[in-house]
Structure formats: structure tokens, C-alpha cells
PDB file of N, CA and C in Angstrom:
ATOM      1  N   MET A1182      -4.743  12.147 -19.282  1.00  0.00           N
ATOM      2  CA  MET A1182      -5.176  10.778 -19.427  1.00  0.00           C
ATOM      3  C   MET A1182      -5.065  10.091 -18.071  1.00  0.00           C
ATOM      4  N   LEU A1183      -6.160   9.458 -17.624  1.00  0.00           N
ATOM      5  CA  LEU A1183      -6.197   8.786 -16.338  1.00  0.00           C
ATOM      6  C   LEU A1183      -5.997   7.291 -16.544  1.00  0.00           C
ATOM      7  N   VAL A1184      -5.060   6.714 -15.814  1.00  0.00           N
ATOM      8  CA  VAL A1184      -4.805   5.285 -15.907  1.00  0.00           C
ATOM      9  C   VAL A1184      -5.191   4.658 -14.579  1.00  0.00           C
ATOM     10  N   ALA A1185      -6.093   3.694 -14.624  1.00  0.00           N
ATOM     11  CA  ALA A1185      -6.532   3.016 -13.405  1.00  0.00           C
ATOM     12  C   ALA A1185      -6.025   1.582 -13.426  1.00  0.00           C
ATOM     13  N   GLY A1186      -5.961   0.988 -12.268  1.00  0.00           N
ATOM     14  CA  GLY A1186      -5.534  -0.406 -12.179  1.00  0.00           C
ATOM     15  C   GLY A1186      -4.777  -0.635 -10.900  1.00  0.00           C
ATOM     16  N   VAL A1187      -4.124  -1.752 -10.839  1.00  0.00           N
ATOM     17  CA  VAL A1187      -3.347  -2.105  -9.653  1.00  0.00           C
ATOM     18  C   VAL A1187      -1.890  -1.768  -9.919  1.00  0.00           C
ATOM     19  N   LEU A1188      -1.315  -0.996  -9.041  1.00  0.00           N
ATOM     20  CA  LEU A1188       0.073  -0.589  -9.161  1.00  0.00           C
ATOM     21  C   LEU A1188       0.778  -0.947  -7.869  1.00  0.00           C
ATOM     22  N   ALA A1189       1.770  -1.772  -7.940  1.00  0.00           N
ATOM     23  CA  ALA A1189       2.511  -2.142  -6.734  1.00  0.00           C
ATOM     24  C   ALA A1189       3.386  -0.978  -6.315  1.00  0.00           C
ATOM     25  N   VAL A1190       3.284  -0.588  -5.044  1.00  0.00           N
ATOM     26  CA  VAL A1190       4.115   0.502  -4.550  1.00  0.00           C
ATOM     27  C   VAL A1190       5.217   0.007  -3.644  1.00  0.00           C
ATOM     28  N   ALA A1191       5.146  -1.250  -3.261  1.00  0.00           N
ATOM     29  CA  ALA A1191       6.185  -1.764  -2.388  1.00  0.00           C
ATOM     30  C   ALA A1191       6.246  -3.277  -2.510  1.00  0.00           C
ATOM     31  N   ALA A1192       7.417  -3.794  -2.351  1.00  0.00           N
ATOM     32  CA  ALA A1192       7.613  -5.237  -2.332  1.00  0.00           C
ATOM     33  C   ALA A1192       7.782  -5.670  -0.884  1.00  0.00           C
ATOM     34  N   PRO A1193       7.821  -6.975  -0.614  1.00  0.00           N
ATOM     35  CA  PRO A1193       7.958  -7.411   0.763  1.00  0.00           C
ATOM     36  C   PRO A1193       9.238  -6.938   1.432  1.00  0.00           C
ATOM     37  N   VAL A1194      10.236  -6.616   0.647  1.00  0.00           N
ATOM     38  CA  VAL A1194      11.507  -6.206   1.218  1.00  0.00           C
ATOM     39  C   VAL A1194      11.825  -4.788   0.754  1.00  0.00           C
ATOM     40  N   GLY A1195      12.203  -3.921   1.699  1.00  0.00           N
ATOM     41  CA  GLY A1195      12.521  -2.537   1.385  1.00  0.00           C
ATOM     42  C   GLY A1195      14.009  -2.354   1.161  1.00  0.00           C
ATOM     43  N   ALA A1196      14.447  -1.151   1.361  1.00  0.00           N
ATOM     44  CA  ALA A1196      15.849  -0.799   1.157  1.00  0.00           C
ATOM     45  C   ALA A1196      16.752  -1.635   2.048  1.00  0.00           C
ATOM     46  N   ALA A1197      17.875  -2.019   1.514  1.00  0.00           N
ATOM     47  CA  ALA A1197      18.900  -2.771   2.238  1.00  0.00           C
ATOM     48  C   ALA A1197      18.380  -4.107   2.770  1.00  0.00           C
ATOM     49  N   GLY A1198      17.365  -4.680   2.083  1.00  0.00           N
ATOM     50  CA  GLY A1198      16.858  -5.988   2.462  1.00  0.00           C
ATOM     51  C   GLY A1198      15.986  -6.013   3.701  1.00  0.00           C
ATOM     52  N   LYS A1199      15.602  -4.859   4.238  1.00  0.00           N
ATOM     53  CA  LYS A1199      14.766  -4.816   5.434  1.00  0.00           C
ATOM     54  C   LYS A1199      13.293  -4.946   5.031  1.00  0.00           C
ATOM     55  N   PRO A1200      12.489  -5.693   5.800  1.00  0.00           N
ATOM     56  CA  PRO A1200      11.064  -5.798   5.477  1.00  0.00           C
ATOM     57  C   PRO A1200      10.352  -4.471   5.726  1.00  0.00           C
ATOM     58  N   LEU A1201       9.262  -4.241   4.980  1.00  0.00           N
ATOM     59  CA  LEU A1201       8.433  -3.064   5.209  1.00  0.00           C
ATOM     60  C   LEU A1201       7.599  -3.321   6.456  1.00  0.00           C
ATOM     61  N   ILE A1202       7.526  -2.337   7.337  1.00  0.00           N
ATOM     62  CA  ILE A1202       6.873  -2.538   8.626  1.00  0.00           C
ATOM     63  C   ILE A1202       5.677  -1.599   8.775  1.00  0.00           C
ATOM     64  N   ALA A1203       4.564  -2.172   9.227  1.00  0.00           N
ATOM     65  CA  ALA A1203       3.371  -1.400   9.567  1.00  0.00           C
ATOM     66  C   ALA A1203       3.251  -1.321  11.079  1.00  0.00           C
ATOM     67  N   ALA A1204       2.637  -0.228  11.535  1.00  0.00           N
ATOM     68  CA  ALA A1204       2.374  -0.045  12.961  1.00  0.00           C
ATOM     69  C   ALA A1204       0.932   0.405  13.129  1.00  0.00           C
ATOM     70  N   ILE A1205       0.462   0.388  14.363  1.00  0.00           N
ATOM     71  CA  ILE A1205      -0.892   0.839  14.671  1.00  0.00           C
ATOM     72  C   ILE A1205      -0.828   2.289  15.128  1.00  0.00           C
ATOM     73  N   CYS A1206      -1.689   3.121  14.544  1.00  0.00           N
ATOM     74  CA  CYS A1206      -1.785   4.519  14.958  1.00  0.00           C
ATOM     75  C   CYS A1206      -2.467   4.559  16.317  1.00  0.00           C
ATOM     76  N   THR A1207      -1.850   5.219  17.268  1.00  0.00           N
ATOM     77  CA  THR A1207      -2.398   5.273  18.623  1.00  0.00           C
ATOM     78  C   THR A1207      -3.028   6.629  18.936  1.00  0.00           C
ATOM     79  N   GLN A1208      -3.296   7.412  17.898  1.00  0.00           N
ATOM     80  CA  GLN A1208      -3.904   8.734  18.072  1.00  0.00           C
ATOM     81  C   GLN A1208      -5.228   8.610  18.815  1.00  0.00           C
ATOM     82  N   LYS A1209      -5.508   9.528  19.693  1.00  0.00           N
ATOM     83  CA  LYS A1209      -6.756   9.551  20.456  1.00  0.00           C
ATOM     84  C   LYS A1209      -7.558  10.775  20.026  1.00  0.00           C
ATOM     85  N   GLY A1210      -8.479  10.592  19.082  1.00  0.00           N
ATOM     86  CA  GLY A1210      -9.307  11.709  18.630  1.00  0.00           C
ATOM     87  C   GLY A1210      -8.519  12.678  17.784  1.00  0.00           C
ATOM     88  N   GLY A1211      -9.060  13.881  17.648  1.00  0.00           N
ATOM     89  CA  GLY A1211      -8.404  14.920  16.867  1.00  0.00           C
ATOM     90  C   GLY A1211      -8.658  14.755  15.375  1.00  0.00           C
ATOM     91  N   THR A1212      -7.896  15.503  14.585  1.00  0.00           N
ATOM     92  CA  THR A1212      -8.066  15.450  13.143  1.00  0.00           C
ATOM     93  C   THR A1212      -6.800  14.933  12.477  1.00  0.00           C
ATOM     94  N   THR A1213      -6.987  14.378  11.299  1.00  0.00           N
ATOM     95  CA  THR A1213      -5.867  13.898  10.503  1.00  0.00           C
ATOM     96  C   THR A1213      -5.326  15.058   9.673  1.00  0.00           C
ATOM     97  N   THR A1214      -4.204  14.840   9.021  1.00  0.00           N
ATOM     98  CA  THR A1214      -3.612  15.882   8.180  1.00  0.00           C
ATOM     99  C   THR A1214      -4.543  16.269   7.038  1.00  0.00           C
ATOM    100  N   SER A1215      -5.397  15.348   6.586  1.00  0.00           N
ATOM    101  CA  SER A1215      -6.331  15.655   5.506  1.00  0.00           C
ATOM    102  C   SER A1215      -7.499  16.510   5.988  1.00  0.00           C
ATOM    103  N   GLY A1216      -7.634  16.679   7.307  1.00  0.00           N
ATOM    104  CA  GLY A1216      -8.686  17.522   7.864  1.00  0.00           C
ATOM    105  C   GLY A1216      -9.888  16.768   8.395  1.00  0.00           C
ATOM    106  N   GLU A1217      -9.953  15.462   8.176  1.00  0.00           N
ATOM    107  CA  GLU A1217     -11.091  14.706   8.696  1.00  0.00           C
ATOM    108  C   GLU A1217     -10.808  14.234  10.117  1.00  0.00           C
ATOM    109  N   ALA A1218     -11.873  13.960  10.844  1.00  0.00           N
ATOM    110  CA  ALA A1218     -11.727  13.475  12.214  1.00  0.00           C
ATOM    111  C   ALA A1218     -11.120  12.075  12.200  1.00  0.00           C
ATOM    112  N   PHE A1219     -10.192  11.827  13.109  1.00  0.00           N
ATOM    113  CA  PHE A1219      -9.618  10.492  13.227  1.00  0.00           C
ATOM    114  C   PHE A1219     -10.637   9.568  13.874  1.00  0.00           C
ATOM    115  N   SER A1220     -10.837   8.399  13.279  1.00  0.00           N
ATOM    116  CA  SER A1220     -11.720   7.391  13.850  1.00  0.00           C
ATOM    117  C   SER A1220     -10.990   6.058  13.884  1.00  0.00           C
ATOM    118  N   PRO A1221     -10.804   5.488  15.072  1.00  0.00           N
ATOM    119  CA  PRO A1221     -10.105   4.210  15.169  1.00  0.00           C
ATOM    120  C   PRO A1221     -10.897   3.057  14.551  1.00  0.00           C
ATOM    121  N   GLU A1222     -12.176   3.262  14.259  1.00  0.00           N
ATOM    122  CA  GLU A1222     -13.022   2.203  13.706  1.00  0.00           C
ATOM    123  C   GLU A1222     -13.082   2.207  12.181  1.00  0.00           C
ATOM    124  N   LYS A1223     -12.492   3.205  11.527  1.00  0.00           N
ATOM    125  CA  LYS A1223     -12.474   3.245  10.067  1.00  0.00           C
ATOM    126  C   LYS A1223     -11.215   2.567   9.540  1.00  0.00           C
ATOM    127  N   LEU A1224     -11.289   2.088   8.306  1.00  0.00           N
ATOM    128  CA  LEU A1224     -10.137   1.441   7.669  1.00  0.00           C
ATOM    129  C   LEU A1224      -9.318   2.509   6.959  1.00  0.00           C
ATOM    130  N   THR A1225      -8.478   3.195   7.742  1.00  0.00           N
ATOM    131  CA  THR A1225      -7.666   4.296   7.228  1.00  0.00           C
ATOM    132  C   THR A1225      -6.209   4.096   7.622  1.00  0.00           C
ATOM    133  N   ALA A1226      -5.343   4.941   7.026  1.00  0.00           N
ATOM    134  CA  ALA A1226      -3.909   4.810   7.294  1.00  0.00           C
ATOM    135  C   ALA A1226      -3.193   6.116   7.025  1.00  0.00           C
ATOM    136  N   ALA A1227      -1.979   6.200   7.549  1.00  0.00           N
ATOM    137  CA  ALA A1227      -1.083   7.322   7.300  1.00  0.00           C
ATOM    138  C   ALA A1227       0.094   6.822   6.470  1.00  0.00           C
ATOM    139  N   HIS A1228       0.444   7.596   5.441  1.00  0.00           N
ATOM    140  CA  HIS A1228       1.593   7.286   4.586  1.00  0.00           C
ATOM    141  C   HIS A1228       2.299   8.602   4.293  1.00  0.00           C
ATOM    142  N   ARG A1229       3.617   8.561   4.167  1.00  0.00           N
ATOM    143  CA  ARG A1229       4.387   9.798   3.975  1.00  0.00           C
ATOM    144  C   ARG A1229       4.137  10.476   2.641  1.00  0.00           C
ATOM    145  N   THR A1230       3.901   9.730   1.551  1.00  0.00           N
ATOM    146  CA  THR A1230       3.873  10.355   0.227  1.00  0.00           C
ATOM    147  C   THR A1230       2.634  10.087  -0.620  1.00  0.00           C
ATOM    148  N   LEU A1231       1.898   9.015  -0.365  1.00  0.00           N
ATOM    149  CA  LEU A1231       0.725   8.727  -1.201  1.00  0.00           C
ATOM    150  C   LEU A1231      -0.336   9.812  -1.027  1.00  0.00           C
ATOM    151  N   PRO A1232      -1.016  10.190  -2.112  1.00  0.00           N
ATOM    152  CA  PRO A1232      -2.053  11.233  -2.015  1.00  0.00           C
ATOM    153  C   PRO A1232      -3.214  10.802  -1.112  1.00  0.00           C
ATOM    154  N   PHE A1233      -3.823  11.783  -0.448  1.00  0.00           N
ATOM    155  CA  PHE A1233      -5.008  11.505   0.359  1.00  0.00           C
ATOM    156  C   PHE A1233      -6.079  10.906  -0.540  1.00  0.00           C
ATOM    157  N   GLY A1234      -6.796   9.916  -0.019  1.00  0.00           N
ATOM    158  CA  GLY A1234      -7.845   9.248  -0.771  1.00  0.00           C
ATOM    159  C   GLY A1234      -7.380   8.003  -1.502  1.00  0.00           C
ATOM    160  N   THR A1235      -6.069   7.798  -1.607  1.00  0.00           N
ATOM    161  CA  THR A1235      -5.551   6.601  -2.269  1.00  0.00           C
ATOM    162  C   THR A1235      -5.966   5.366  -1.477  1.00  0.00           C
ATOM    163  N   MET A1236      -6.467   4.367  -2.194  1.00  0.00           N
ATOM    164  CA  MET A1236      -6.845   3.097  -1.573  1.00  0.00           C
ATOM    165  C   MET A1236      -5.674   2.134  -1.731  1.00  0.00           C
ATOM    166  N   VAL A1237      -5.243   1.532  -0.625  1.00  0.00           N
ATOM    167  CA  VAL A1237      -4.058   0.684  -0.608  1.00  0.00           C
ATOM    168  C   VAL A1237      -4.401  -0.662   0.025  1.00  0.00           C
ATOM    169  N   ARG A1238      -4.026  -1.749  -0.653  1.00  0.00           N
ATOM    170  CA  ARG A1238      -4.167  -3.084  -0.059  1.00  0.00           C
ATOM    171  C   ARG A1238      -2.904  -3.350   0.763  1.00  0.00           C
ATOM    172  N   VAL A1239      -3.092  -3.602   2.041  1.00  0.00           N
ATOM    173  CA  VAL A1239      -1.997  -3.924   2.951  1.00  0.00           C
ATOM    174  C   VAL A1239      -2.120  -5.400   3.287  1.00  0.00           C
ATOM    175  N   THR A1240      -1.038  -6.148   3.092  1.00  0.00           N
ATOM    176  CA  THR A1240      -1.039  -7.582   3.382  1.00  0.00           C
ATOM    177  C   THR A1240      -0.025  -7.893   4.465  1.00  0.00           C
ATOM    178  N   ASN A1241      -0.477  -8.578   5.494  1.00  0.00           N
ATOM    179  CA  ASN A1241       0.389  -9.023   6.583  1.00  0.00           C
ATOM    180  C   ASN A1241       1.157 -10.243   6.072  1.00  0.00           C
ATOM    181  N   ILE A1242       2.467 -10.131   5.963  1.00  0.00           N
ATOM    182  CA  ILE A1242       3.295 -11.219   5.431  1.00  0.00           C
ATOM    183  C   ILE A1242       3.239 -12.456   6.322  1.00  0.00           C
ATOM    184  N   ARG A1243       3.086 -12.251   7.622  1.00  0.00           N
ATOM    185  CA  ARG A1243       3.110 -13.388   8.553  1.00  0.00           C
ATOM    186  C   ARG A1243       1.916 -14.336   8.381  1.00  0.00           C
ATOM    187  N   ASN A1244       0.731 -13.770   8.077  1.00  0.00           N
ATOM    188  CA  ASN A1244      -0.451 -14.632   8.017  1.00  0.00           C
ATOM    189  C   ASN A1244      -1.218 -14.551   6.696  1.00  0.00           C
ATOM    190  N   GLY A1245      -0.789 -13.693   5.780  1.00  0.00           N
ATOM    191  CA  GLY A1245      -1.428 -13.590   4.477  1.00  0.00           C
ATOM    192  C   GLY A1245      -2.719 -12.795   4.454  1.00  0.00           C
ATOM    193  N   ARG A1246      -3.173 -12.282   5.594  1.00  0.00           N
ATOM    194  CA  ARG A1246      -4.416 -11.500   5.642  1.00  0.00           C
ATOM    195  C   ARG A1246      -4.202 -10.132   5.018  1.00  0.00           C
ATOM    196  N   SER A1247      -5.241  -9.643   4.301  1.00  0.00           N
ATOM    197  CA  SER A1247      -5.169  -8.343   3.631  1.00  0.00           C
ATOM    198  C   SER A1247      -6.352  -7.477   4.024  1.00  0.00           C
ATOM    199  N   VAL A1248      -6.150  -6.167   3.917  1.00  0.00           N
ATOM    200  CA  VAL A1248      -7.206  -5.197   4.137  1.00  0.00           C
ATOM    201  C   VAL A1248      -6.938  -4.017   3.197  1.00  0.00           C
ATOM    202  N   VAL A1249      -8.014  -3.392   2.707  1.00  0.00           N
ATOM    203  CA  VAL A1249      -7.867  -2.192   1.889  1.00  0.00           C
ATOM    204  C   VAL A1249      -8.166  -0.992   2.773  1.00  0.00           C
ATOM    205  N   VAL A1250      -7.215  -0.055   2.815  1.00  0.00           N
ATOM    206  CA  VAL A1250      -7.354   1.150   3.635  1.00  0.00           C
ATOM    207  C   VAL A1250      -7.283   2.383   2.747  1.00  0.00           C
ATOM    208  N   ARG A1251      -7.820   3.490   3.272  1.00  0.00           N
ATOM    209  CA  ARG A1251      -7.770   4.770   2.563  1.00  0.00           C
ATOM    210  C   ARG A1251      -6.757   5.665   3.263  1.00  0.00           C
ATOM    211  N   ILE A1252      -5.854   6.253   2.484  1.00  0.00           N
ATOM    212  CA  ILE A1252      -4.853   7.158   3.061  1.00  0.00           C
ATOM    213  C   ILE A1252      -5.533   8.485   3.397  1.00  0.00           C
ATOM    214  N   ASN A1253      -5.468   8.875   4.678  1.00  0.00           N
ATOM    215  CA  ASN A1253      -6.068  10.141   5.096  1.00  0.00           C
ATOM    216  C   ASN A1253      -5.171  10.933   6.043  1.00  0.00           C
ATOM    217  N   ASP A1254      -3.932  10.488   6.199  1.00  0.00           N
ATOM    218  CA  ASP A1254      -3.038  11.168   7.134  1.00  0.00           C
ATOM    219  C   ASP A1254      -1.593  11.013   6.664  1.00  0.00           C
ATOM    220  N   ARG A1255      -0.704  11.797   7.231  1.00  0.00           N
ATOM    221  CA  ARG A1255       0.728  11.726   6.940  1.00  0.00           C
ATOM    222  C   ARG A1255       1.437  11.022   8.081  1.00  0.00           C
ATOM    223  N   GLY A1256       2.505  10.362   7.739  1.00  0.00           N
ATOM    224  CA  GLY A1256       3.285   9.587   8.694  1.00  0.00           C
ATOM    225  C   GLY A1256       3.566   8.250   8.047  1.00  0.00           C
ATOM    226  N   PRO A1257       4.157   7.345   8.716  1.00  0.00           N
ATOM    227  CA  PRO A1257       4.738   7.464  10.054  1.00  0.00           C
ATOM    228  C   PRO A1257       6.022   8.295  10.008  1.00  0.00           C
ATOM    229  N   PHE A1258       6.322   8.886  11.114  1.00  0.00           N
ATOM    230  CA  PHE A1258       7.513   9.727  11.175  1.00  0.00           C
ATOM    231  C   PHE A1258       8.727   8.957  11.650  1.00  0.00           C
ATOM    232  N   ASN A1259       8.538   7.731  12.042  1.00  0.00           N
ATOM    233  CA  ASN A1259       9.633   6.806  12.336  1.00  0.00           C
ATOM    234  C   ASN A1259      10.015   6.167  11.008  1.00  0.00           C
ATOM    235  N   THR A1260      11.202   6.413  10.517  1.00  0.00           N
ATOM    236  CA  THR A1260      11.582   5.963   9.175  1.00  0.00           C
ATOM    237  C   THR A1260      11.743   4.455   9.040  1.00  0.00           C
ATOM    238  N   SER A1261      11.659   3.714  10.140  1.00  0.00           N
ATOM    239  CA  SER A1261      11.728   2.260  10.029  1.00  0.00           C
ATOM    240  C   SER A1261      10.377   1.660   9.649  1.00  0.00           C
ATOM    241  N   ARG A1262       9.320   2.498   9.608  1.00  0.00           N
ATOM    242  CA  ARG A1262       7.987   2.014   9.259  1.00  0.00           C
ATOM    243  C   ARG A1262       7.528   2.635   7.944  1.00  0.00           C
ATOM    244  N   ILE A1263       6.686   1.897   7.197  1.00  0.00           N
ATOM    245  CA  ILE A1263       6.186   2.366   5.907  1.00  0.00           C
ATOM    246  C   ILE A1263       4.779   2.945   6.013  1.00  0.00           C
ATOM    247  N   ILE A1264       3.974   2.468   6.964  1.00  0.00           N
ATOM    248  CA  ILE A1264       2.575   2.875   7.068  1.00  0.00           C
ATOM    249  C   ILE A1264       2.103   2.730   8.506  1.00  0.00           C
ATOM    250  N   ASP A1265       1.217   3.637   8.927  1.00  0.00           N
ATOM    251  CA  ASP A1265       0.545   3.533  10.219  1.00  0.00           C
ATOM    252  C   ASP A1265      -0.920   3.232   9.938  1.00  0.00           C
ATOM    253  N   LEU A1266      -1.450   2.181  10.529  1.00  0.00           N
ATOM    254  CA  LEU A1266      -2.821   1.740  10.285  1.00  0.00           C
ATOM    255  C   LEU A1266      -3.730   2.078  11.450  1.00  0.00           C
ATOM    256  N   SER A1267      -4.999   2.301  11.145  1.00  0.00           N
ATOM    257  CA  SER A1267      -5.984   2.486  12.210  1.00  0.00           C
ATOM    258  C   SER A1267      -6.110   1.176  12.993  1.00  0.00           C
ATOM    259  N   PRO A1268      -6.561   1.248  14.245  1.00  0.00           N
ATOM    260  CA  PRO A1268      -6.761   0.019  15.014  1.00  0.00           C
ATOM    261  C   PRO A1268      -7.697  -0.975  14.309  1.00  0.00           C
ATOM    262  N   ALA A1269      -8.732  -0.496  13.614  1.00  0.00           N
ATOM    263  CA  ALA A1269      -9.651  -1.395  12.902  1.00  0.00           C
ATOM    264  C   ALA A1269      -8.923  -2.167  11.808  1.00  0.00           C
ATOM    265  N   ALA A1270      -8.037  -1.496  11.072  1.00  0.00           N
ATOM    266  CA  ALA A1270      -7.278  -2.162  10.012  1.00  0.00           C
ATOM    267  C   ALA A1270      -6.315  -3.182  10.604  1.00  0.00           C
ATOM    268  N   ALA A1271      -5.663  -2.837  11.701  1.00  0.00           N
ATOM    269  CA  ALA A1271      -4.733  -3.768  12.349  1.00  0.00           C
ATOM    270  C   ALA A1271      -5.469  -5.001  12.863  1.00  0.00           C
ATOM    271  N   ARG A1272      -6.685  -4.823  13.368  1.00  0.00           N
ATOM    272  CA  ARG A1272      -7.475  -5.978  13.819  1.00  0.00           C
ATOM    273  C   ARG A1272      -7.769  -6.920  12.652  1.00  0.00           C
ATOM    274  N   GLN A1273      -8.105  -6.352  11.494  1.00  0.00           N
ATOM    275  CA  GLN A1273      -8.389  -7.200  10.338  1.00  0.00           C
ATOM    276  C   GLN A1273      -7.148  -7.961   9.878  1.00  0.00           C
ATOM    277  N   LEU A1274      -5.983  -7.354  10.061  1.00  0.00           N
ATOM    278  CA  LEU A1274      -4.727  -8.018   9.707  1.00  0.00           C
ATOM    279  C   LEU A1274      -4.237  -8.942  10.816  1.00  0.00           C
ATOM    280  N   GLN A1275      -4.910  -8.903  11.939  1.00  0.00           N
ATOM    281  CA  GLN A1275      -4.604  -9.729  13.111  1.00  0.00           C
ATOM    282  C   GLN A1275      -3.184  -9.519  13.626  1.00  0.00           C
ATOM    283  N   PHE A1276      -2.868  -8.251  13.902  1.00  0.00           N
ATOM    284  CA  PHE A1276      -1.590  -7.977  14.564  1.00  0.00           C
ATOM    285  C   PHE A1276      -1.760  -6.855  15.570  1.00  0.00           C
ATOM    286  N   SER A1277      -0.866  -6.845  16.529  1.00  0.00           N
ATOM    287  CA  SER A1277      -0.763  -5.725  17.460  1.00  0.00           C
ATOM    288  C   SER A1277       0.706  -5.346  17.500  1.00  0.00           C
ATOM    289  N   GLY A1278       0.972  -4.081  17.632  1.00  0.00           N
ATOM    290  CA  GLY A1278       2.368  -3.629  17.612  1.00  0.00           C
ATOM    291  C   GLY A1278       2.840  -3.377  16.205  1.00  0.00           C
ATOM    292  N   LEU A1279       3.790  -4.193  15.729  1.00  0.00           N
ATOM    293  CA  LEU A1279       4.374  -4.035  14.401  1.00  0.00           C
ATOM    294  C   LEU A1279       4.176  -5.313  13.591  1.00  0.00           C
ATOM    295  N   ALA A1280       4.128  -5.166  12.251  1.00  0.00           N
ATOM    296  CA  ALA A1280       3.995  -6.337  11.388  1.00  0.00           C
ATOM    297  C   ALA A1280       4.680  -6.075  10.058  1.00  0.00           C
ATOM    298  N   PRO A1281       5.333  -7.090   9.484  1.00  0.00           N
ATOM    299  CA  PRO A1281       5.902  -6.960   8.138  1.00  0.00           C
ATOM    300  C   PRO A1281       4.754  -7.018   7.116  1.00  0.00           C
ATOM    301  N   VAL A1282       4.773  -6.111   6.146  1.00  0.00           N
ATOM    302  CA  VAL A1282       3.661  -6.000   5.198  1.00  0.00           C
ATOM    303  C   VAL A1282       4.145  -5.769   3.771  1.00  0.00           C
ATOM    304  N   THR A1283       3.217  -5.961   2.842  1.00  0.00           N
ATOM    305  CA  THR A1283       3.378  -5.474   1.467  1.00  0.00           C
ATOM    306  C   THR A1283       2.264  -4.469   1.240  1.00  0.00           C
ATOM    307  N   LEU A1284       2.486  -3.528   0.319  1.00  0.00           N
ATOM    308  CA  LEU A1284       1.494  -2.518  -0.038  1.00  0.00           C
ATOM    309  C   LEU A1284       1.261  -2.559  -1.535  1.00  0.00           C
ATOM    310  N   ASP A1285      -0.005  -2.458  -1.933  1.00  0.00           N
ATOM    311  CA  ASP A1285      -0.362  -2.342  -3.339  1.00  0.00           C
ATOM    312  C   ASP A1285      -1.435  -1.273  -3.473  1.00  0.00           C
ATOM    313  N   VAL A1286      -1.207  -0.292  -4.348  1.00  0.00           N
ATOM    314  CA  VAL A1286      -2.218   0.723  -4.610  1.00  0.00           C
ATOM    315  C   VAL A1286      -3.299   0.076  -5.460  1.00  0.00           C
ATOM    316  N   VAL A1287      -4.556   0.141  -5.000  1.00  0.00           N
ATOM    317  CA  VAL A1287      -5.658  -0.431  -5.776  1.00  0.00           C
ATOM    318  C   VAL A1287      -6.477   0.640  -6.476  1.00  0.00           C
ATOM    319  N   ILE A1288      -6.569   1.833  -5.908  1.00  0.00           N
ATOM    320  CA  ILE A1288      -7.232   2.976  -6.536  1.00  0.00           C
ATOM    321  C   ILE A1288      -6.371   4.203  -6.247  1.00  0.00           C
ATOM    322  N   PRO A1289      -5.713   4.733  -7.277  1.00  0.00           N
ATOM    323  CA  PRO A1289      -4.859   5.909  -7.032  1.00  0.00           C
ATOM    324  C   PRO A1289      -5.665   7.161  -6.760  1.00  0.00           C
TER     325      PRO A1289
END
């Protein structure tokens, strides 16, 4: 049985009261863990556990801007971060470097 809908995967605050942090993927070319070519202009992201193809709404807590990205890679490997976003996704969220975020799965 397939259940569709919106499922929250993270709240604004993570373990021990720390905010969830997003970063920008700085990869230059190559392929992602899913096997597709990395493109800085696509709305994609890396997450440690969500299945490839999962669509996730990422919201920048500082300014309220949101973007929907597709998980196509693994990471971040820095445990202080929850997700690595493509440069295009970070531009839509209007941040550079790191940003506190919330995540919501919109299409599992």
C-alpha cells in the first residue's frame, strides 16, 4: 500500500536544541552517488538517508523562502549539517555558506 502526502522529516531544531543546517555543495562536475551527472543549475540535494528521487521542501528559517529539491546524492559528511544543496537551490533560498533550515518530504 502506497501512502502519499506531506511528511515532516525535520523540525527547525535538531538534536540537543541545535538548528538544522544546510550548506552549498561545491562539487565541480562529476557524478552523484545516484549515477547522474552533477549540475549546479538543477534543484538537487544530498542527504544521508532519504531515498534517491525524494522531493523535499527546504525552508530557510532566516527569510522564510522555500525551494523543492530532488535528492540525488549522499552527504553531507559533516555531521553538523542535515543537507547539501546545489548552488541553484541555495540561490533560491538566498543564502551563501550555511543556513538554518526545515525539511519536509513532499513526494517520497
